[in-house]
Coordinates of N, CA, C and O in Angstrom, one line a residue:
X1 N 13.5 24.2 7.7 CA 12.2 24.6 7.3 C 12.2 24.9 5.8 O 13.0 25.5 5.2
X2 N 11.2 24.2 5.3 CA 11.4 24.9 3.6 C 10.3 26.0 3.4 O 9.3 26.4 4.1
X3 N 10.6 26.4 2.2 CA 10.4 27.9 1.9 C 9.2 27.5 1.1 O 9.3 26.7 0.2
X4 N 8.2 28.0 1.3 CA 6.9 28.0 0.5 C 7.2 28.1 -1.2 O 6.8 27.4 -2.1
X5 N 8.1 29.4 -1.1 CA 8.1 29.6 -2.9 C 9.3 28.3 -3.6 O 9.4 28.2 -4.8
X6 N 9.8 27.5 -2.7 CA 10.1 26.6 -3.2 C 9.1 25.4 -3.2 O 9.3 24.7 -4.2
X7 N 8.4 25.2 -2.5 CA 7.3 23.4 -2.4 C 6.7 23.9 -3.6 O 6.4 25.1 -3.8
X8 N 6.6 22.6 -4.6 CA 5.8 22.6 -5.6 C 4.4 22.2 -5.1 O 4.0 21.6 -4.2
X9 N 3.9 22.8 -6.2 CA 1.9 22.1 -5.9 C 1.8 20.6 -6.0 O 2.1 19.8 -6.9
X10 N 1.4 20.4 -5.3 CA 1.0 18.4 -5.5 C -0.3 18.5 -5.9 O -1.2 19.3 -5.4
X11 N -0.6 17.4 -6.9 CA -1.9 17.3 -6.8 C -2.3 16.0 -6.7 O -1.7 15.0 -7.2
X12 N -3.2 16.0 -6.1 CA -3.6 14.1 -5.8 C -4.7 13.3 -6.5 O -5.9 13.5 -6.3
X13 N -4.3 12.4 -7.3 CA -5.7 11.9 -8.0 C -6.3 11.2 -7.7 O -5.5 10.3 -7.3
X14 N -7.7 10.7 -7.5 CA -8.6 9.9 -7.3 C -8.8 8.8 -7.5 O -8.4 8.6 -8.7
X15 N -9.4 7.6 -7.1 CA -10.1 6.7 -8.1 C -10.9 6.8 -9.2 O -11.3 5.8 -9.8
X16 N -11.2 7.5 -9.4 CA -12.7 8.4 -10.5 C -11.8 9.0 -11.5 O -12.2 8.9 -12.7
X17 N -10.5 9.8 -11.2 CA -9.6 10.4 -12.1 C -9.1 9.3 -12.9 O -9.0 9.4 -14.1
X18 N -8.9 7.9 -12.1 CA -7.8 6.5 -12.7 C -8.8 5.9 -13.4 O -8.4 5.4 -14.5
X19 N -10.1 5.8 -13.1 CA -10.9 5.3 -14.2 C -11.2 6.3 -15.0 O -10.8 5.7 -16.1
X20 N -11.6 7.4 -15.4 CA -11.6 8.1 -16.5 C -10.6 8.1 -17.5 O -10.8 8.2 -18.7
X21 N -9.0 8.0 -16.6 CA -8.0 7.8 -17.5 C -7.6 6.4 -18.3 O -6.9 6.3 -19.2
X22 N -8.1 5.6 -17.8 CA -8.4 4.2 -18.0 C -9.2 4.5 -19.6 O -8.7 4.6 -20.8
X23 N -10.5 4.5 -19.3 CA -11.5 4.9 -20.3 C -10.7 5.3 -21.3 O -10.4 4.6 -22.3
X24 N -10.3 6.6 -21.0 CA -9.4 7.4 -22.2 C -8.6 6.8 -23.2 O -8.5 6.9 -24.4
X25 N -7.6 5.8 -22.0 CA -6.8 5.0 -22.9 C -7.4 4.0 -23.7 O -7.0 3.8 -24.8
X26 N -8.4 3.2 -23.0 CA -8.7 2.3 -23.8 C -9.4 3.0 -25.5 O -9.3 2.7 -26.7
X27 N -9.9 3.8 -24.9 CA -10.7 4.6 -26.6 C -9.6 4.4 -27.1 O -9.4 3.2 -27.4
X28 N -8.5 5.4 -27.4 CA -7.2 5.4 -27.9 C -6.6 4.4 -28.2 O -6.2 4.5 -29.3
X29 N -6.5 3.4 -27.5 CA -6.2 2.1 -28.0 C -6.7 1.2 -29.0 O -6.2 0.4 -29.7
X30 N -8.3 1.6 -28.8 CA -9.3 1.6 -29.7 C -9.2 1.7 -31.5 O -9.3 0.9 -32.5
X31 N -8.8 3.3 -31.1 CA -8.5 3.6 -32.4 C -6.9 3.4 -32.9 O -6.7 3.3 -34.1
X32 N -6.1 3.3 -32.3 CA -5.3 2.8 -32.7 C -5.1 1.2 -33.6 O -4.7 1.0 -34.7
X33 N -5.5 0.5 -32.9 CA -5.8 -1.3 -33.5 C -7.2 -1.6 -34.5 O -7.6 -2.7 -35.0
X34 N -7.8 -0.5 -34.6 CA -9.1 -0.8 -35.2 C -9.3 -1.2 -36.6 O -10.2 -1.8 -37.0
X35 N -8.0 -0.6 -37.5 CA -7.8 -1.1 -38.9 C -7.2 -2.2 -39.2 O -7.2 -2.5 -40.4
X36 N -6.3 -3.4 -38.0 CA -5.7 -4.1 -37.6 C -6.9 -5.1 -37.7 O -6.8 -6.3 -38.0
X37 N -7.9 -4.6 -37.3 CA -9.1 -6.1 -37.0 C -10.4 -5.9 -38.2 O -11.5 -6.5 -38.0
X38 N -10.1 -5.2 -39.2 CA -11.4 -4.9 -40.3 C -12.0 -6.4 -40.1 O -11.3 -7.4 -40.1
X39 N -13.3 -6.4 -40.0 CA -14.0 -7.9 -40.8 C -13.8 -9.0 -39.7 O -14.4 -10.0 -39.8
X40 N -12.9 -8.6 -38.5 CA -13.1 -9.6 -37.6 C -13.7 -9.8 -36.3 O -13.9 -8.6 -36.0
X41 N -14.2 -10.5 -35.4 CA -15.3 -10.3 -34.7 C -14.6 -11.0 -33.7 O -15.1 -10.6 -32.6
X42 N -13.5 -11.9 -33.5 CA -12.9 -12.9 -32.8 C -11.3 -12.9 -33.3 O -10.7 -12.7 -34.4
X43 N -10.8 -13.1 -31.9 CA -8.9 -13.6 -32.6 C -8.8 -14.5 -32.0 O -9.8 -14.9 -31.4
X44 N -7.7 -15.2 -31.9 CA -7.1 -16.0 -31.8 C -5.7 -15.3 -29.9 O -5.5 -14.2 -29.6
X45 N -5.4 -16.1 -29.5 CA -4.5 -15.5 -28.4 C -3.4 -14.9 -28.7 O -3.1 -13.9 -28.1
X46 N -2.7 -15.4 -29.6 CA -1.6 -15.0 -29.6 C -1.9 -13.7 -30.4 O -1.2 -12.7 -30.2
X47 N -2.8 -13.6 -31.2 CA -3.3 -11.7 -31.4 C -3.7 -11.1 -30.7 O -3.7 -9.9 -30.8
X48 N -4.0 -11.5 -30.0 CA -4.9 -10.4 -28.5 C -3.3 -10.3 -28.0 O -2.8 -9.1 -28.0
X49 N -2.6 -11.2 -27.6 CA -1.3 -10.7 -26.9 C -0.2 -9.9 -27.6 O 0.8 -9.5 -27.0
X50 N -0.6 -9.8 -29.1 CA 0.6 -9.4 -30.3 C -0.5 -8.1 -29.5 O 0.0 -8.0 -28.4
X51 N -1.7 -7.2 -29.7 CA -2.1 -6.3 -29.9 C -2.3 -5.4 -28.6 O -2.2 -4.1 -28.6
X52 N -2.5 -6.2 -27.6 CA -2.4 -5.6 -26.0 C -1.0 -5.4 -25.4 O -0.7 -4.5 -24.5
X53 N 0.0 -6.5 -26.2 CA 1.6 -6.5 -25.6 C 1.2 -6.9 -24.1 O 1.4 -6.0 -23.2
X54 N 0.7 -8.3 -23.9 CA 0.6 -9.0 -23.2 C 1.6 -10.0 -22.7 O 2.1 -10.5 -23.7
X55 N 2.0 -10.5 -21.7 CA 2.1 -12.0 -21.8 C 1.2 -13.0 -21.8 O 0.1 -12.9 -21.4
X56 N 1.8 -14.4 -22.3 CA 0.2 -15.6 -22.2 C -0.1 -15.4 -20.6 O -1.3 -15.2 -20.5
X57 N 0.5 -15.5 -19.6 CA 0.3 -15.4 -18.5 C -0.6 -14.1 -18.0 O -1.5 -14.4 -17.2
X58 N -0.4 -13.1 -18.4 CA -1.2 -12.0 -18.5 C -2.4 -11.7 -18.6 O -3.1 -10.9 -18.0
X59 N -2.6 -13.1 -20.0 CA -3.9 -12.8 -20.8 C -4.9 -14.1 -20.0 O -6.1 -13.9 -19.9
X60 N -4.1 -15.4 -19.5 CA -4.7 -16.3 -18.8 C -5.9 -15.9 -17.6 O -7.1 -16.3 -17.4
X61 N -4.6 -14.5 -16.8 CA -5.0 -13.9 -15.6 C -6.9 -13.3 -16.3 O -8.0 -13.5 -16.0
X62 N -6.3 -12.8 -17.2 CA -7.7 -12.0 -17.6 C -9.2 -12.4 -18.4 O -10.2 -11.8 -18.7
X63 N -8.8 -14.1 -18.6 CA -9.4 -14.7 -19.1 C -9.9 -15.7 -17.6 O -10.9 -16.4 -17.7
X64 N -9.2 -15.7 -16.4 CA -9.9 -16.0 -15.3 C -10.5 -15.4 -14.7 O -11.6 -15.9 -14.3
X65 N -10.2 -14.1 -14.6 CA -11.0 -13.0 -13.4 C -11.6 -12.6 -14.6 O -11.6 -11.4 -14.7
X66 N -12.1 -13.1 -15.4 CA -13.4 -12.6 -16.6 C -13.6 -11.1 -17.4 O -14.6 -10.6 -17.9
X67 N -11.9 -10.5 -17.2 CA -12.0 -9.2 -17.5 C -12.2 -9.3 -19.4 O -12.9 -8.5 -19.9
X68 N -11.5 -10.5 -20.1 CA -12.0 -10.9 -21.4 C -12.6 -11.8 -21.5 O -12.4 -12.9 -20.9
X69 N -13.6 -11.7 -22.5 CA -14.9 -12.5 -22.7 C -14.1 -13.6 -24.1 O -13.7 -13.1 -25.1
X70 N -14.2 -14.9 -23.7 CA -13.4 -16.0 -24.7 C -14.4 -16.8 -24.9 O -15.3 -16.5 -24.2
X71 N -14.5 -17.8 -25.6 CA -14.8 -19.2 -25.8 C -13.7 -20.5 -25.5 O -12.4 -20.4 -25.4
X72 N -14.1 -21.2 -25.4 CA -13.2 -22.6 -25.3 C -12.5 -23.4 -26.5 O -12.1 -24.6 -26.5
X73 N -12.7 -22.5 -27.6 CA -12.0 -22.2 -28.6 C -10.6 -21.6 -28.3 O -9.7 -22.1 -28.9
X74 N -10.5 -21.0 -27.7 CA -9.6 -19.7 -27.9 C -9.5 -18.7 -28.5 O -8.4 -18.2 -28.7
X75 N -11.2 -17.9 -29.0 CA -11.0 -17.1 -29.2 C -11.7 -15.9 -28.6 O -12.6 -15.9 -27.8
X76 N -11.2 -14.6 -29.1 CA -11.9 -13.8 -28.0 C -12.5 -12.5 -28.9 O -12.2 -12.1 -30.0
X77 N -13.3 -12.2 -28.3 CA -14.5 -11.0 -28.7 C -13.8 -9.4 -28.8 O -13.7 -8.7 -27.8
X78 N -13.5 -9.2 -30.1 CA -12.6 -8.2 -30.0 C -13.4 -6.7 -29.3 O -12.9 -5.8 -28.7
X79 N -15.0 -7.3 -29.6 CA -15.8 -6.0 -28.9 C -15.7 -5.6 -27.2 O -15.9 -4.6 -26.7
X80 N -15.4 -7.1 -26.6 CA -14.8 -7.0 -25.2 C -13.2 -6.9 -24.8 O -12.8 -7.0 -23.7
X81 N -12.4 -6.7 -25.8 CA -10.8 -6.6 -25.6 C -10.7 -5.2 -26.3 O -9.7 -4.6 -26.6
X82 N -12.0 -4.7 -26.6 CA -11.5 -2.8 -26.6 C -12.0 -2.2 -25.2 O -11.6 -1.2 -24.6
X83 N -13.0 -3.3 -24.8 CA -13.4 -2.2 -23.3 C -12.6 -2.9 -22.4 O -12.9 -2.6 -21.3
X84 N -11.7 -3.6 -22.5 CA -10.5 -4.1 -21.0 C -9.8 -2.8 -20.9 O -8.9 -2.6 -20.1

């Protein structure tokens, strides 16, 4: 039997907790890379994967399921790779 004053508190998080923390990071991330892109509106892949620390496989996935917004260029909308 264990002893009450030993079990630690658990606490359990939500889906609504994992998106807000989501959110959070991506801000953060945000400001982190934001001096990194002055003056640019579009990159190139292999910057989006230098700056997310992606693989190209990674970023393919996210350029399928449409979570980044690209052209057939290759390049991508840095205003949609702060909100991924």
């Amino acid at each position: 039997m264990i002893r009450s004053d030993i079990v630690e508190k658990i606490e359990l998080l939500t889906k609504s907790d994992l998106d807000e923390f989501k959110k959070d990071l991506l801000e953060e991330i945000g400001l982190l890379i934001q001096p990194q892109l002055e003056g640019k509106k579009w990159l190139k892949s292999a910057e989006v994967r230098k700056l997310l620390k992606i693989s190209p496989g990674t970023l393919q996935n996210l350029r399928i399921n449409g979570t980044l917004a690209y052209t057939r260029l290759a390049v991508y909308s840095i205003t949609n790779m702060l909100t991924y």
